[in-house]
PDB file of C-alpha atoms in Angstrom:
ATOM      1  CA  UNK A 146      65.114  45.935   5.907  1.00 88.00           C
ATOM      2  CA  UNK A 147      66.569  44.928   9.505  1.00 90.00           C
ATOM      3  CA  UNK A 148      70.178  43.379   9.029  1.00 89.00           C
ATOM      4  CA  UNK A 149      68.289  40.051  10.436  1.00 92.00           C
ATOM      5  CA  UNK A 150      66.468  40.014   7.465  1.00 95.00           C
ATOM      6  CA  UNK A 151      69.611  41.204   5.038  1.00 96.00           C
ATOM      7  CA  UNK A 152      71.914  38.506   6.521  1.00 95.00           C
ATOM      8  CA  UNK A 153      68.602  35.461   6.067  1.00 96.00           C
ATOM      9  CA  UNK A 154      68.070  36.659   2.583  1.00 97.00           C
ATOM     10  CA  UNK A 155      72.142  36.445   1.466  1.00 97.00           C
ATOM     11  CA  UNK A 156      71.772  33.176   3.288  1.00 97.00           C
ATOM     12  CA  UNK A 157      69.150  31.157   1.294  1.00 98.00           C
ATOM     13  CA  UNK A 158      71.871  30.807  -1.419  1.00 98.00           C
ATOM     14  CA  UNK A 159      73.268  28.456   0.567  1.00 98.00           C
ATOM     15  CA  UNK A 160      69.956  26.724   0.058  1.00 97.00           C
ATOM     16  CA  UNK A 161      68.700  25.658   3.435  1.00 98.00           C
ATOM     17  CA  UNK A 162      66.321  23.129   4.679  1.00 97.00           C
ATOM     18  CA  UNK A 163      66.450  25.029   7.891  1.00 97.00           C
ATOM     19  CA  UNK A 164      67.375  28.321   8.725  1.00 97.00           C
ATOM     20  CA  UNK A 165      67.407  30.604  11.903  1.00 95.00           C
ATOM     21  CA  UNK A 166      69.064  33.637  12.563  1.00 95.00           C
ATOM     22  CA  UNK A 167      68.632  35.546  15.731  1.00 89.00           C
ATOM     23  CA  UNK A 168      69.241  39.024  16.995  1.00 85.00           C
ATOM     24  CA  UNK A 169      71.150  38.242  20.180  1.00 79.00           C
ATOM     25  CA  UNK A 170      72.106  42.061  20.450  1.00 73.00           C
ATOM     26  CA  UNK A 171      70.267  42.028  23.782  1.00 68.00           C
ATOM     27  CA  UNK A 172      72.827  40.269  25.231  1.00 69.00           C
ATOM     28  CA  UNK A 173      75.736  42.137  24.738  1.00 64.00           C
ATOM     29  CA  UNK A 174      77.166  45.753  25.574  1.00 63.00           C
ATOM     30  CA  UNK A 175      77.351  46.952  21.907  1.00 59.00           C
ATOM     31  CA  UNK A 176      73.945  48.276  21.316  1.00 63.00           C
ATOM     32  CA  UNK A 177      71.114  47.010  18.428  1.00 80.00           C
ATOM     33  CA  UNK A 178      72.102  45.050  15.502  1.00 76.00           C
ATOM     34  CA  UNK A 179      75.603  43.711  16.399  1.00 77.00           C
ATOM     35  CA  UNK A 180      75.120  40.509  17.516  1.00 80.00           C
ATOM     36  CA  UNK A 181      74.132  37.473  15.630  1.00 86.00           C
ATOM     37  CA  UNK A 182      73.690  33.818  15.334  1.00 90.00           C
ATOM     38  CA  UNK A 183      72.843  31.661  12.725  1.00 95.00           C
ATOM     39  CA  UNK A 184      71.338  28.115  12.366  1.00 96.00           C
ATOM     40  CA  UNK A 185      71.988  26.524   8.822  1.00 97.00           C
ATOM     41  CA  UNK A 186      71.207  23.404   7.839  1.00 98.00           C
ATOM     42  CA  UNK A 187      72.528  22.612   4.480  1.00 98.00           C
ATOM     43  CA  UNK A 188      73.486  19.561   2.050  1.00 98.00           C
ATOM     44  CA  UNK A 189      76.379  21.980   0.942  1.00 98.00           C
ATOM     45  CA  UNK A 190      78.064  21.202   3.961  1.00 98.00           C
ATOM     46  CA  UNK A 191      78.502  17.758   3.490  1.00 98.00           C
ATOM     47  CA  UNK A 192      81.732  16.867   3.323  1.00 98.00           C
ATOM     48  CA  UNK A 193      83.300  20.048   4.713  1.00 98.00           C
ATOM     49  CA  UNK A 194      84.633  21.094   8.428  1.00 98.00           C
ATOM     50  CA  UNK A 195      83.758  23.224  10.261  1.00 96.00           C
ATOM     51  CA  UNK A 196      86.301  26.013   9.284  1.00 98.00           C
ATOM     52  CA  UNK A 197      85.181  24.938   5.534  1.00 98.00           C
ATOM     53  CA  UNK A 198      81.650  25.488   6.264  1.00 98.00           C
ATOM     54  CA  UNK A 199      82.027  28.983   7.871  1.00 97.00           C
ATOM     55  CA  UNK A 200      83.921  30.287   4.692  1.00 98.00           C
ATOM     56  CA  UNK A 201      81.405  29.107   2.820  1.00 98.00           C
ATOM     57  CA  UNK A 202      79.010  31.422   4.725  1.00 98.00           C
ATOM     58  CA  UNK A 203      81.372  34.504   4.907  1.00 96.00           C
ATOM     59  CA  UNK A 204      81.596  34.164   1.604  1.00 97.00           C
ATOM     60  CA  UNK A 205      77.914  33.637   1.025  1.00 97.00           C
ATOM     61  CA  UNK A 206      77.364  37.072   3.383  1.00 95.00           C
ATOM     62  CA  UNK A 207      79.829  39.104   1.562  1.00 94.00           C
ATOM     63  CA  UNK A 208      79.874  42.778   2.170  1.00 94.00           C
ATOM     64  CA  UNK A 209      77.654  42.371   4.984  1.00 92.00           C
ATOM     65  CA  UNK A 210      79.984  40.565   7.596  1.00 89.00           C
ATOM     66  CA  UNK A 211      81.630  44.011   7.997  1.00 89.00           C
ATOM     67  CA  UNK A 212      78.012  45.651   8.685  1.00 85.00           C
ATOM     68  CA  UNK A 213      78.408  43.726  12.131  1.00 83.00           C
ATOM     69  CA  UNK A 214      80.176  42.982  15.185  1.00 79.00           C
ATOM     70  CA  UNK A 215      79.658  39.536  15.332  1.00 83.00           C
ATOM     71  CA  UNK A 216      77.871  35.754  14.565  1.00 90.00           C
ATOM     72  CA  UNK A 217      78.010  32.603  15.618  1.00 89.00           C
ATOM     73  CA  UNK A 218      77.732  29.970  13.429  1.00 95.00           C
ATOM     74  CA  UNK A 219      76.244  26.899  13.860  1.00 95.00           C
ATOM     75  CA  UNK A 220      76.189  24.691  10.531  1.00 97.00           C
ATOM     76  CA  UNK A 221      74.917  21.336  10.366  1.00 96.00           C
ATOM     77  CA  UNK A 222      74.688  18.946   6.885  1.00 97.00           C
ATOM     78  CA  UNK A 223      70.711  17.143   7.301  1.00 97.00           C
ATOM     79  CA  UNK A 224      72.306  14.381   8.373  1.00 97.00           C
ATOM     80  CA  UNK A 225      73.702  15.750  11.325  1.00 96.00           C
ATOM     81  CA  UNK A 226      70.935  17.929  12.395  1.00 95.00           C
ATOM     82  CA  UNK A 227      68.837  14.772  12.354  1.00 94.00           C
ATOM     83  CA  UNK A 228      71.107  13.603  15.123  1.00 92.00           C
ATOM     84  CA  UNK A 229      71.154  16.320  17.101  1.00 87.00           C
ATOM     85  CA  UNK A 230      68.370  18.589  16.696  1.00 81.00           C
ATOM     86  CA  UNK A 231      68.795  21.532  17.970  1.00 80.00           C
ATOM     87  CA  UNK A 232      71.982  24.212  18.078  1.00 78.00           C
ATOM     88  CA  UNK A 233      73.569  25.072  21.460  1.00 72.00           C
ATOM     89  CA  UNK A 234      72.590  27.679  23.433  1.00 77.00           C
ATOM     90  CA  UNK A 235      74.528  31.029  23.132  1.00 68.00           C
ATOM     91  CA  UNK A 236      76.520  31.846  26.833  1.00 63.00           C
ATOM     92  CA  UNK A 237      76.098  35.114  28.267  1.00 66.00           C
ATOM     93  CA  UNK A 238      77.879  38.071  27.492  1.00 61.00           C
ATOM     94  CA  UNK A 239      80.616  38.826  30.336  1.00 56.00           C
ATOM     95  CA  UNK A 240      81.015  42.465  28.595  1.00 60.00           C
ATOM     96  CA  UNK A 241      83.433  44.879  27.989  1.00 52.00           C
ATOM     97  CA  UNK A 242      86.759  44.208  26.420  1.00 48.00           C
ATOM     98  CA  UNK A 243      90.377  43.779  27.336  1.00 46.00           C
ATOM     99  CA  UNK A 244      91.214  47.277  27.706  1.00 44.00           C
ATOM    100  CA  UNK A 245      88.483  47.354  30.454  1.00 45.00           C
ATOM    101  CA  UNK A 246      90.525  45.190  32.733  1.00 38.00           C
TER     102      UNK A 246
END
C-alpha cells in the first residue's frame, strides 16, 4: 500500500464528506513519498481552529506522521467548504535547506 493510500485510510476516521490527499513529492528535492497534502472536509471540525483541527489529524495519523517529511493541511467544517470550494494551491518548492545558503 502507497503511503497515499496509508495516510487516506487513517484519515476516514475523521469521517469525511470530502477527502483528497495528493502526492506532491514531485515538487520538492526530497525524492518519492515525502510530500503531502490533504483536503478534509469534516463536521468534526466545527467549532475548532485551525491549530485544533490539525491535532486532531496528527493525532488521527498517528505513527505515520513520522513515515514523512511533510503535509499540508487544509481542513474545512461543510459549512465552510460550501463557501469556498476549493483548497489553495500548493507554491513551488524553492529547494534545499538553510545549510545550503
Amino acid at each position: 500500500m502507497s503511503m497515499r493510500d496509508r495516510i487516506l485510510s487513517a484519515l476516514e476516521a475523521l469521517e469525511p464528506l470530502h477527502l483528497d490527499v495528493l502526492d506532491e513529492s514531485h515538487m520538492h528535492s526530497r525524492g518519492l513519498e515525502t510530500h503531502y497534502k490533504a483536503v478534509i472536509v469534516s463536521p468534526v471540525f466545527a467549532g475548532l481552529n485551525a491549530v485544533k483541527r490539525h491535532q486532531k489529524v496528527y493525532g488521527t495519523l498517528g505513527d505515520l506522521m513520522g513515515q514523512f517529511h511533510a503535509l499540508a493541511l487544509h481542513t474545512y467544517t461543510p459549512e465552510e467548504w460550501a463557501e469556498q470550494g476549493r483548497a489553495p494551491e500548493s507554491p513551488t518548492c524553492q529547494g534545499g535547506s538553510k545549510r545550503d545558503h
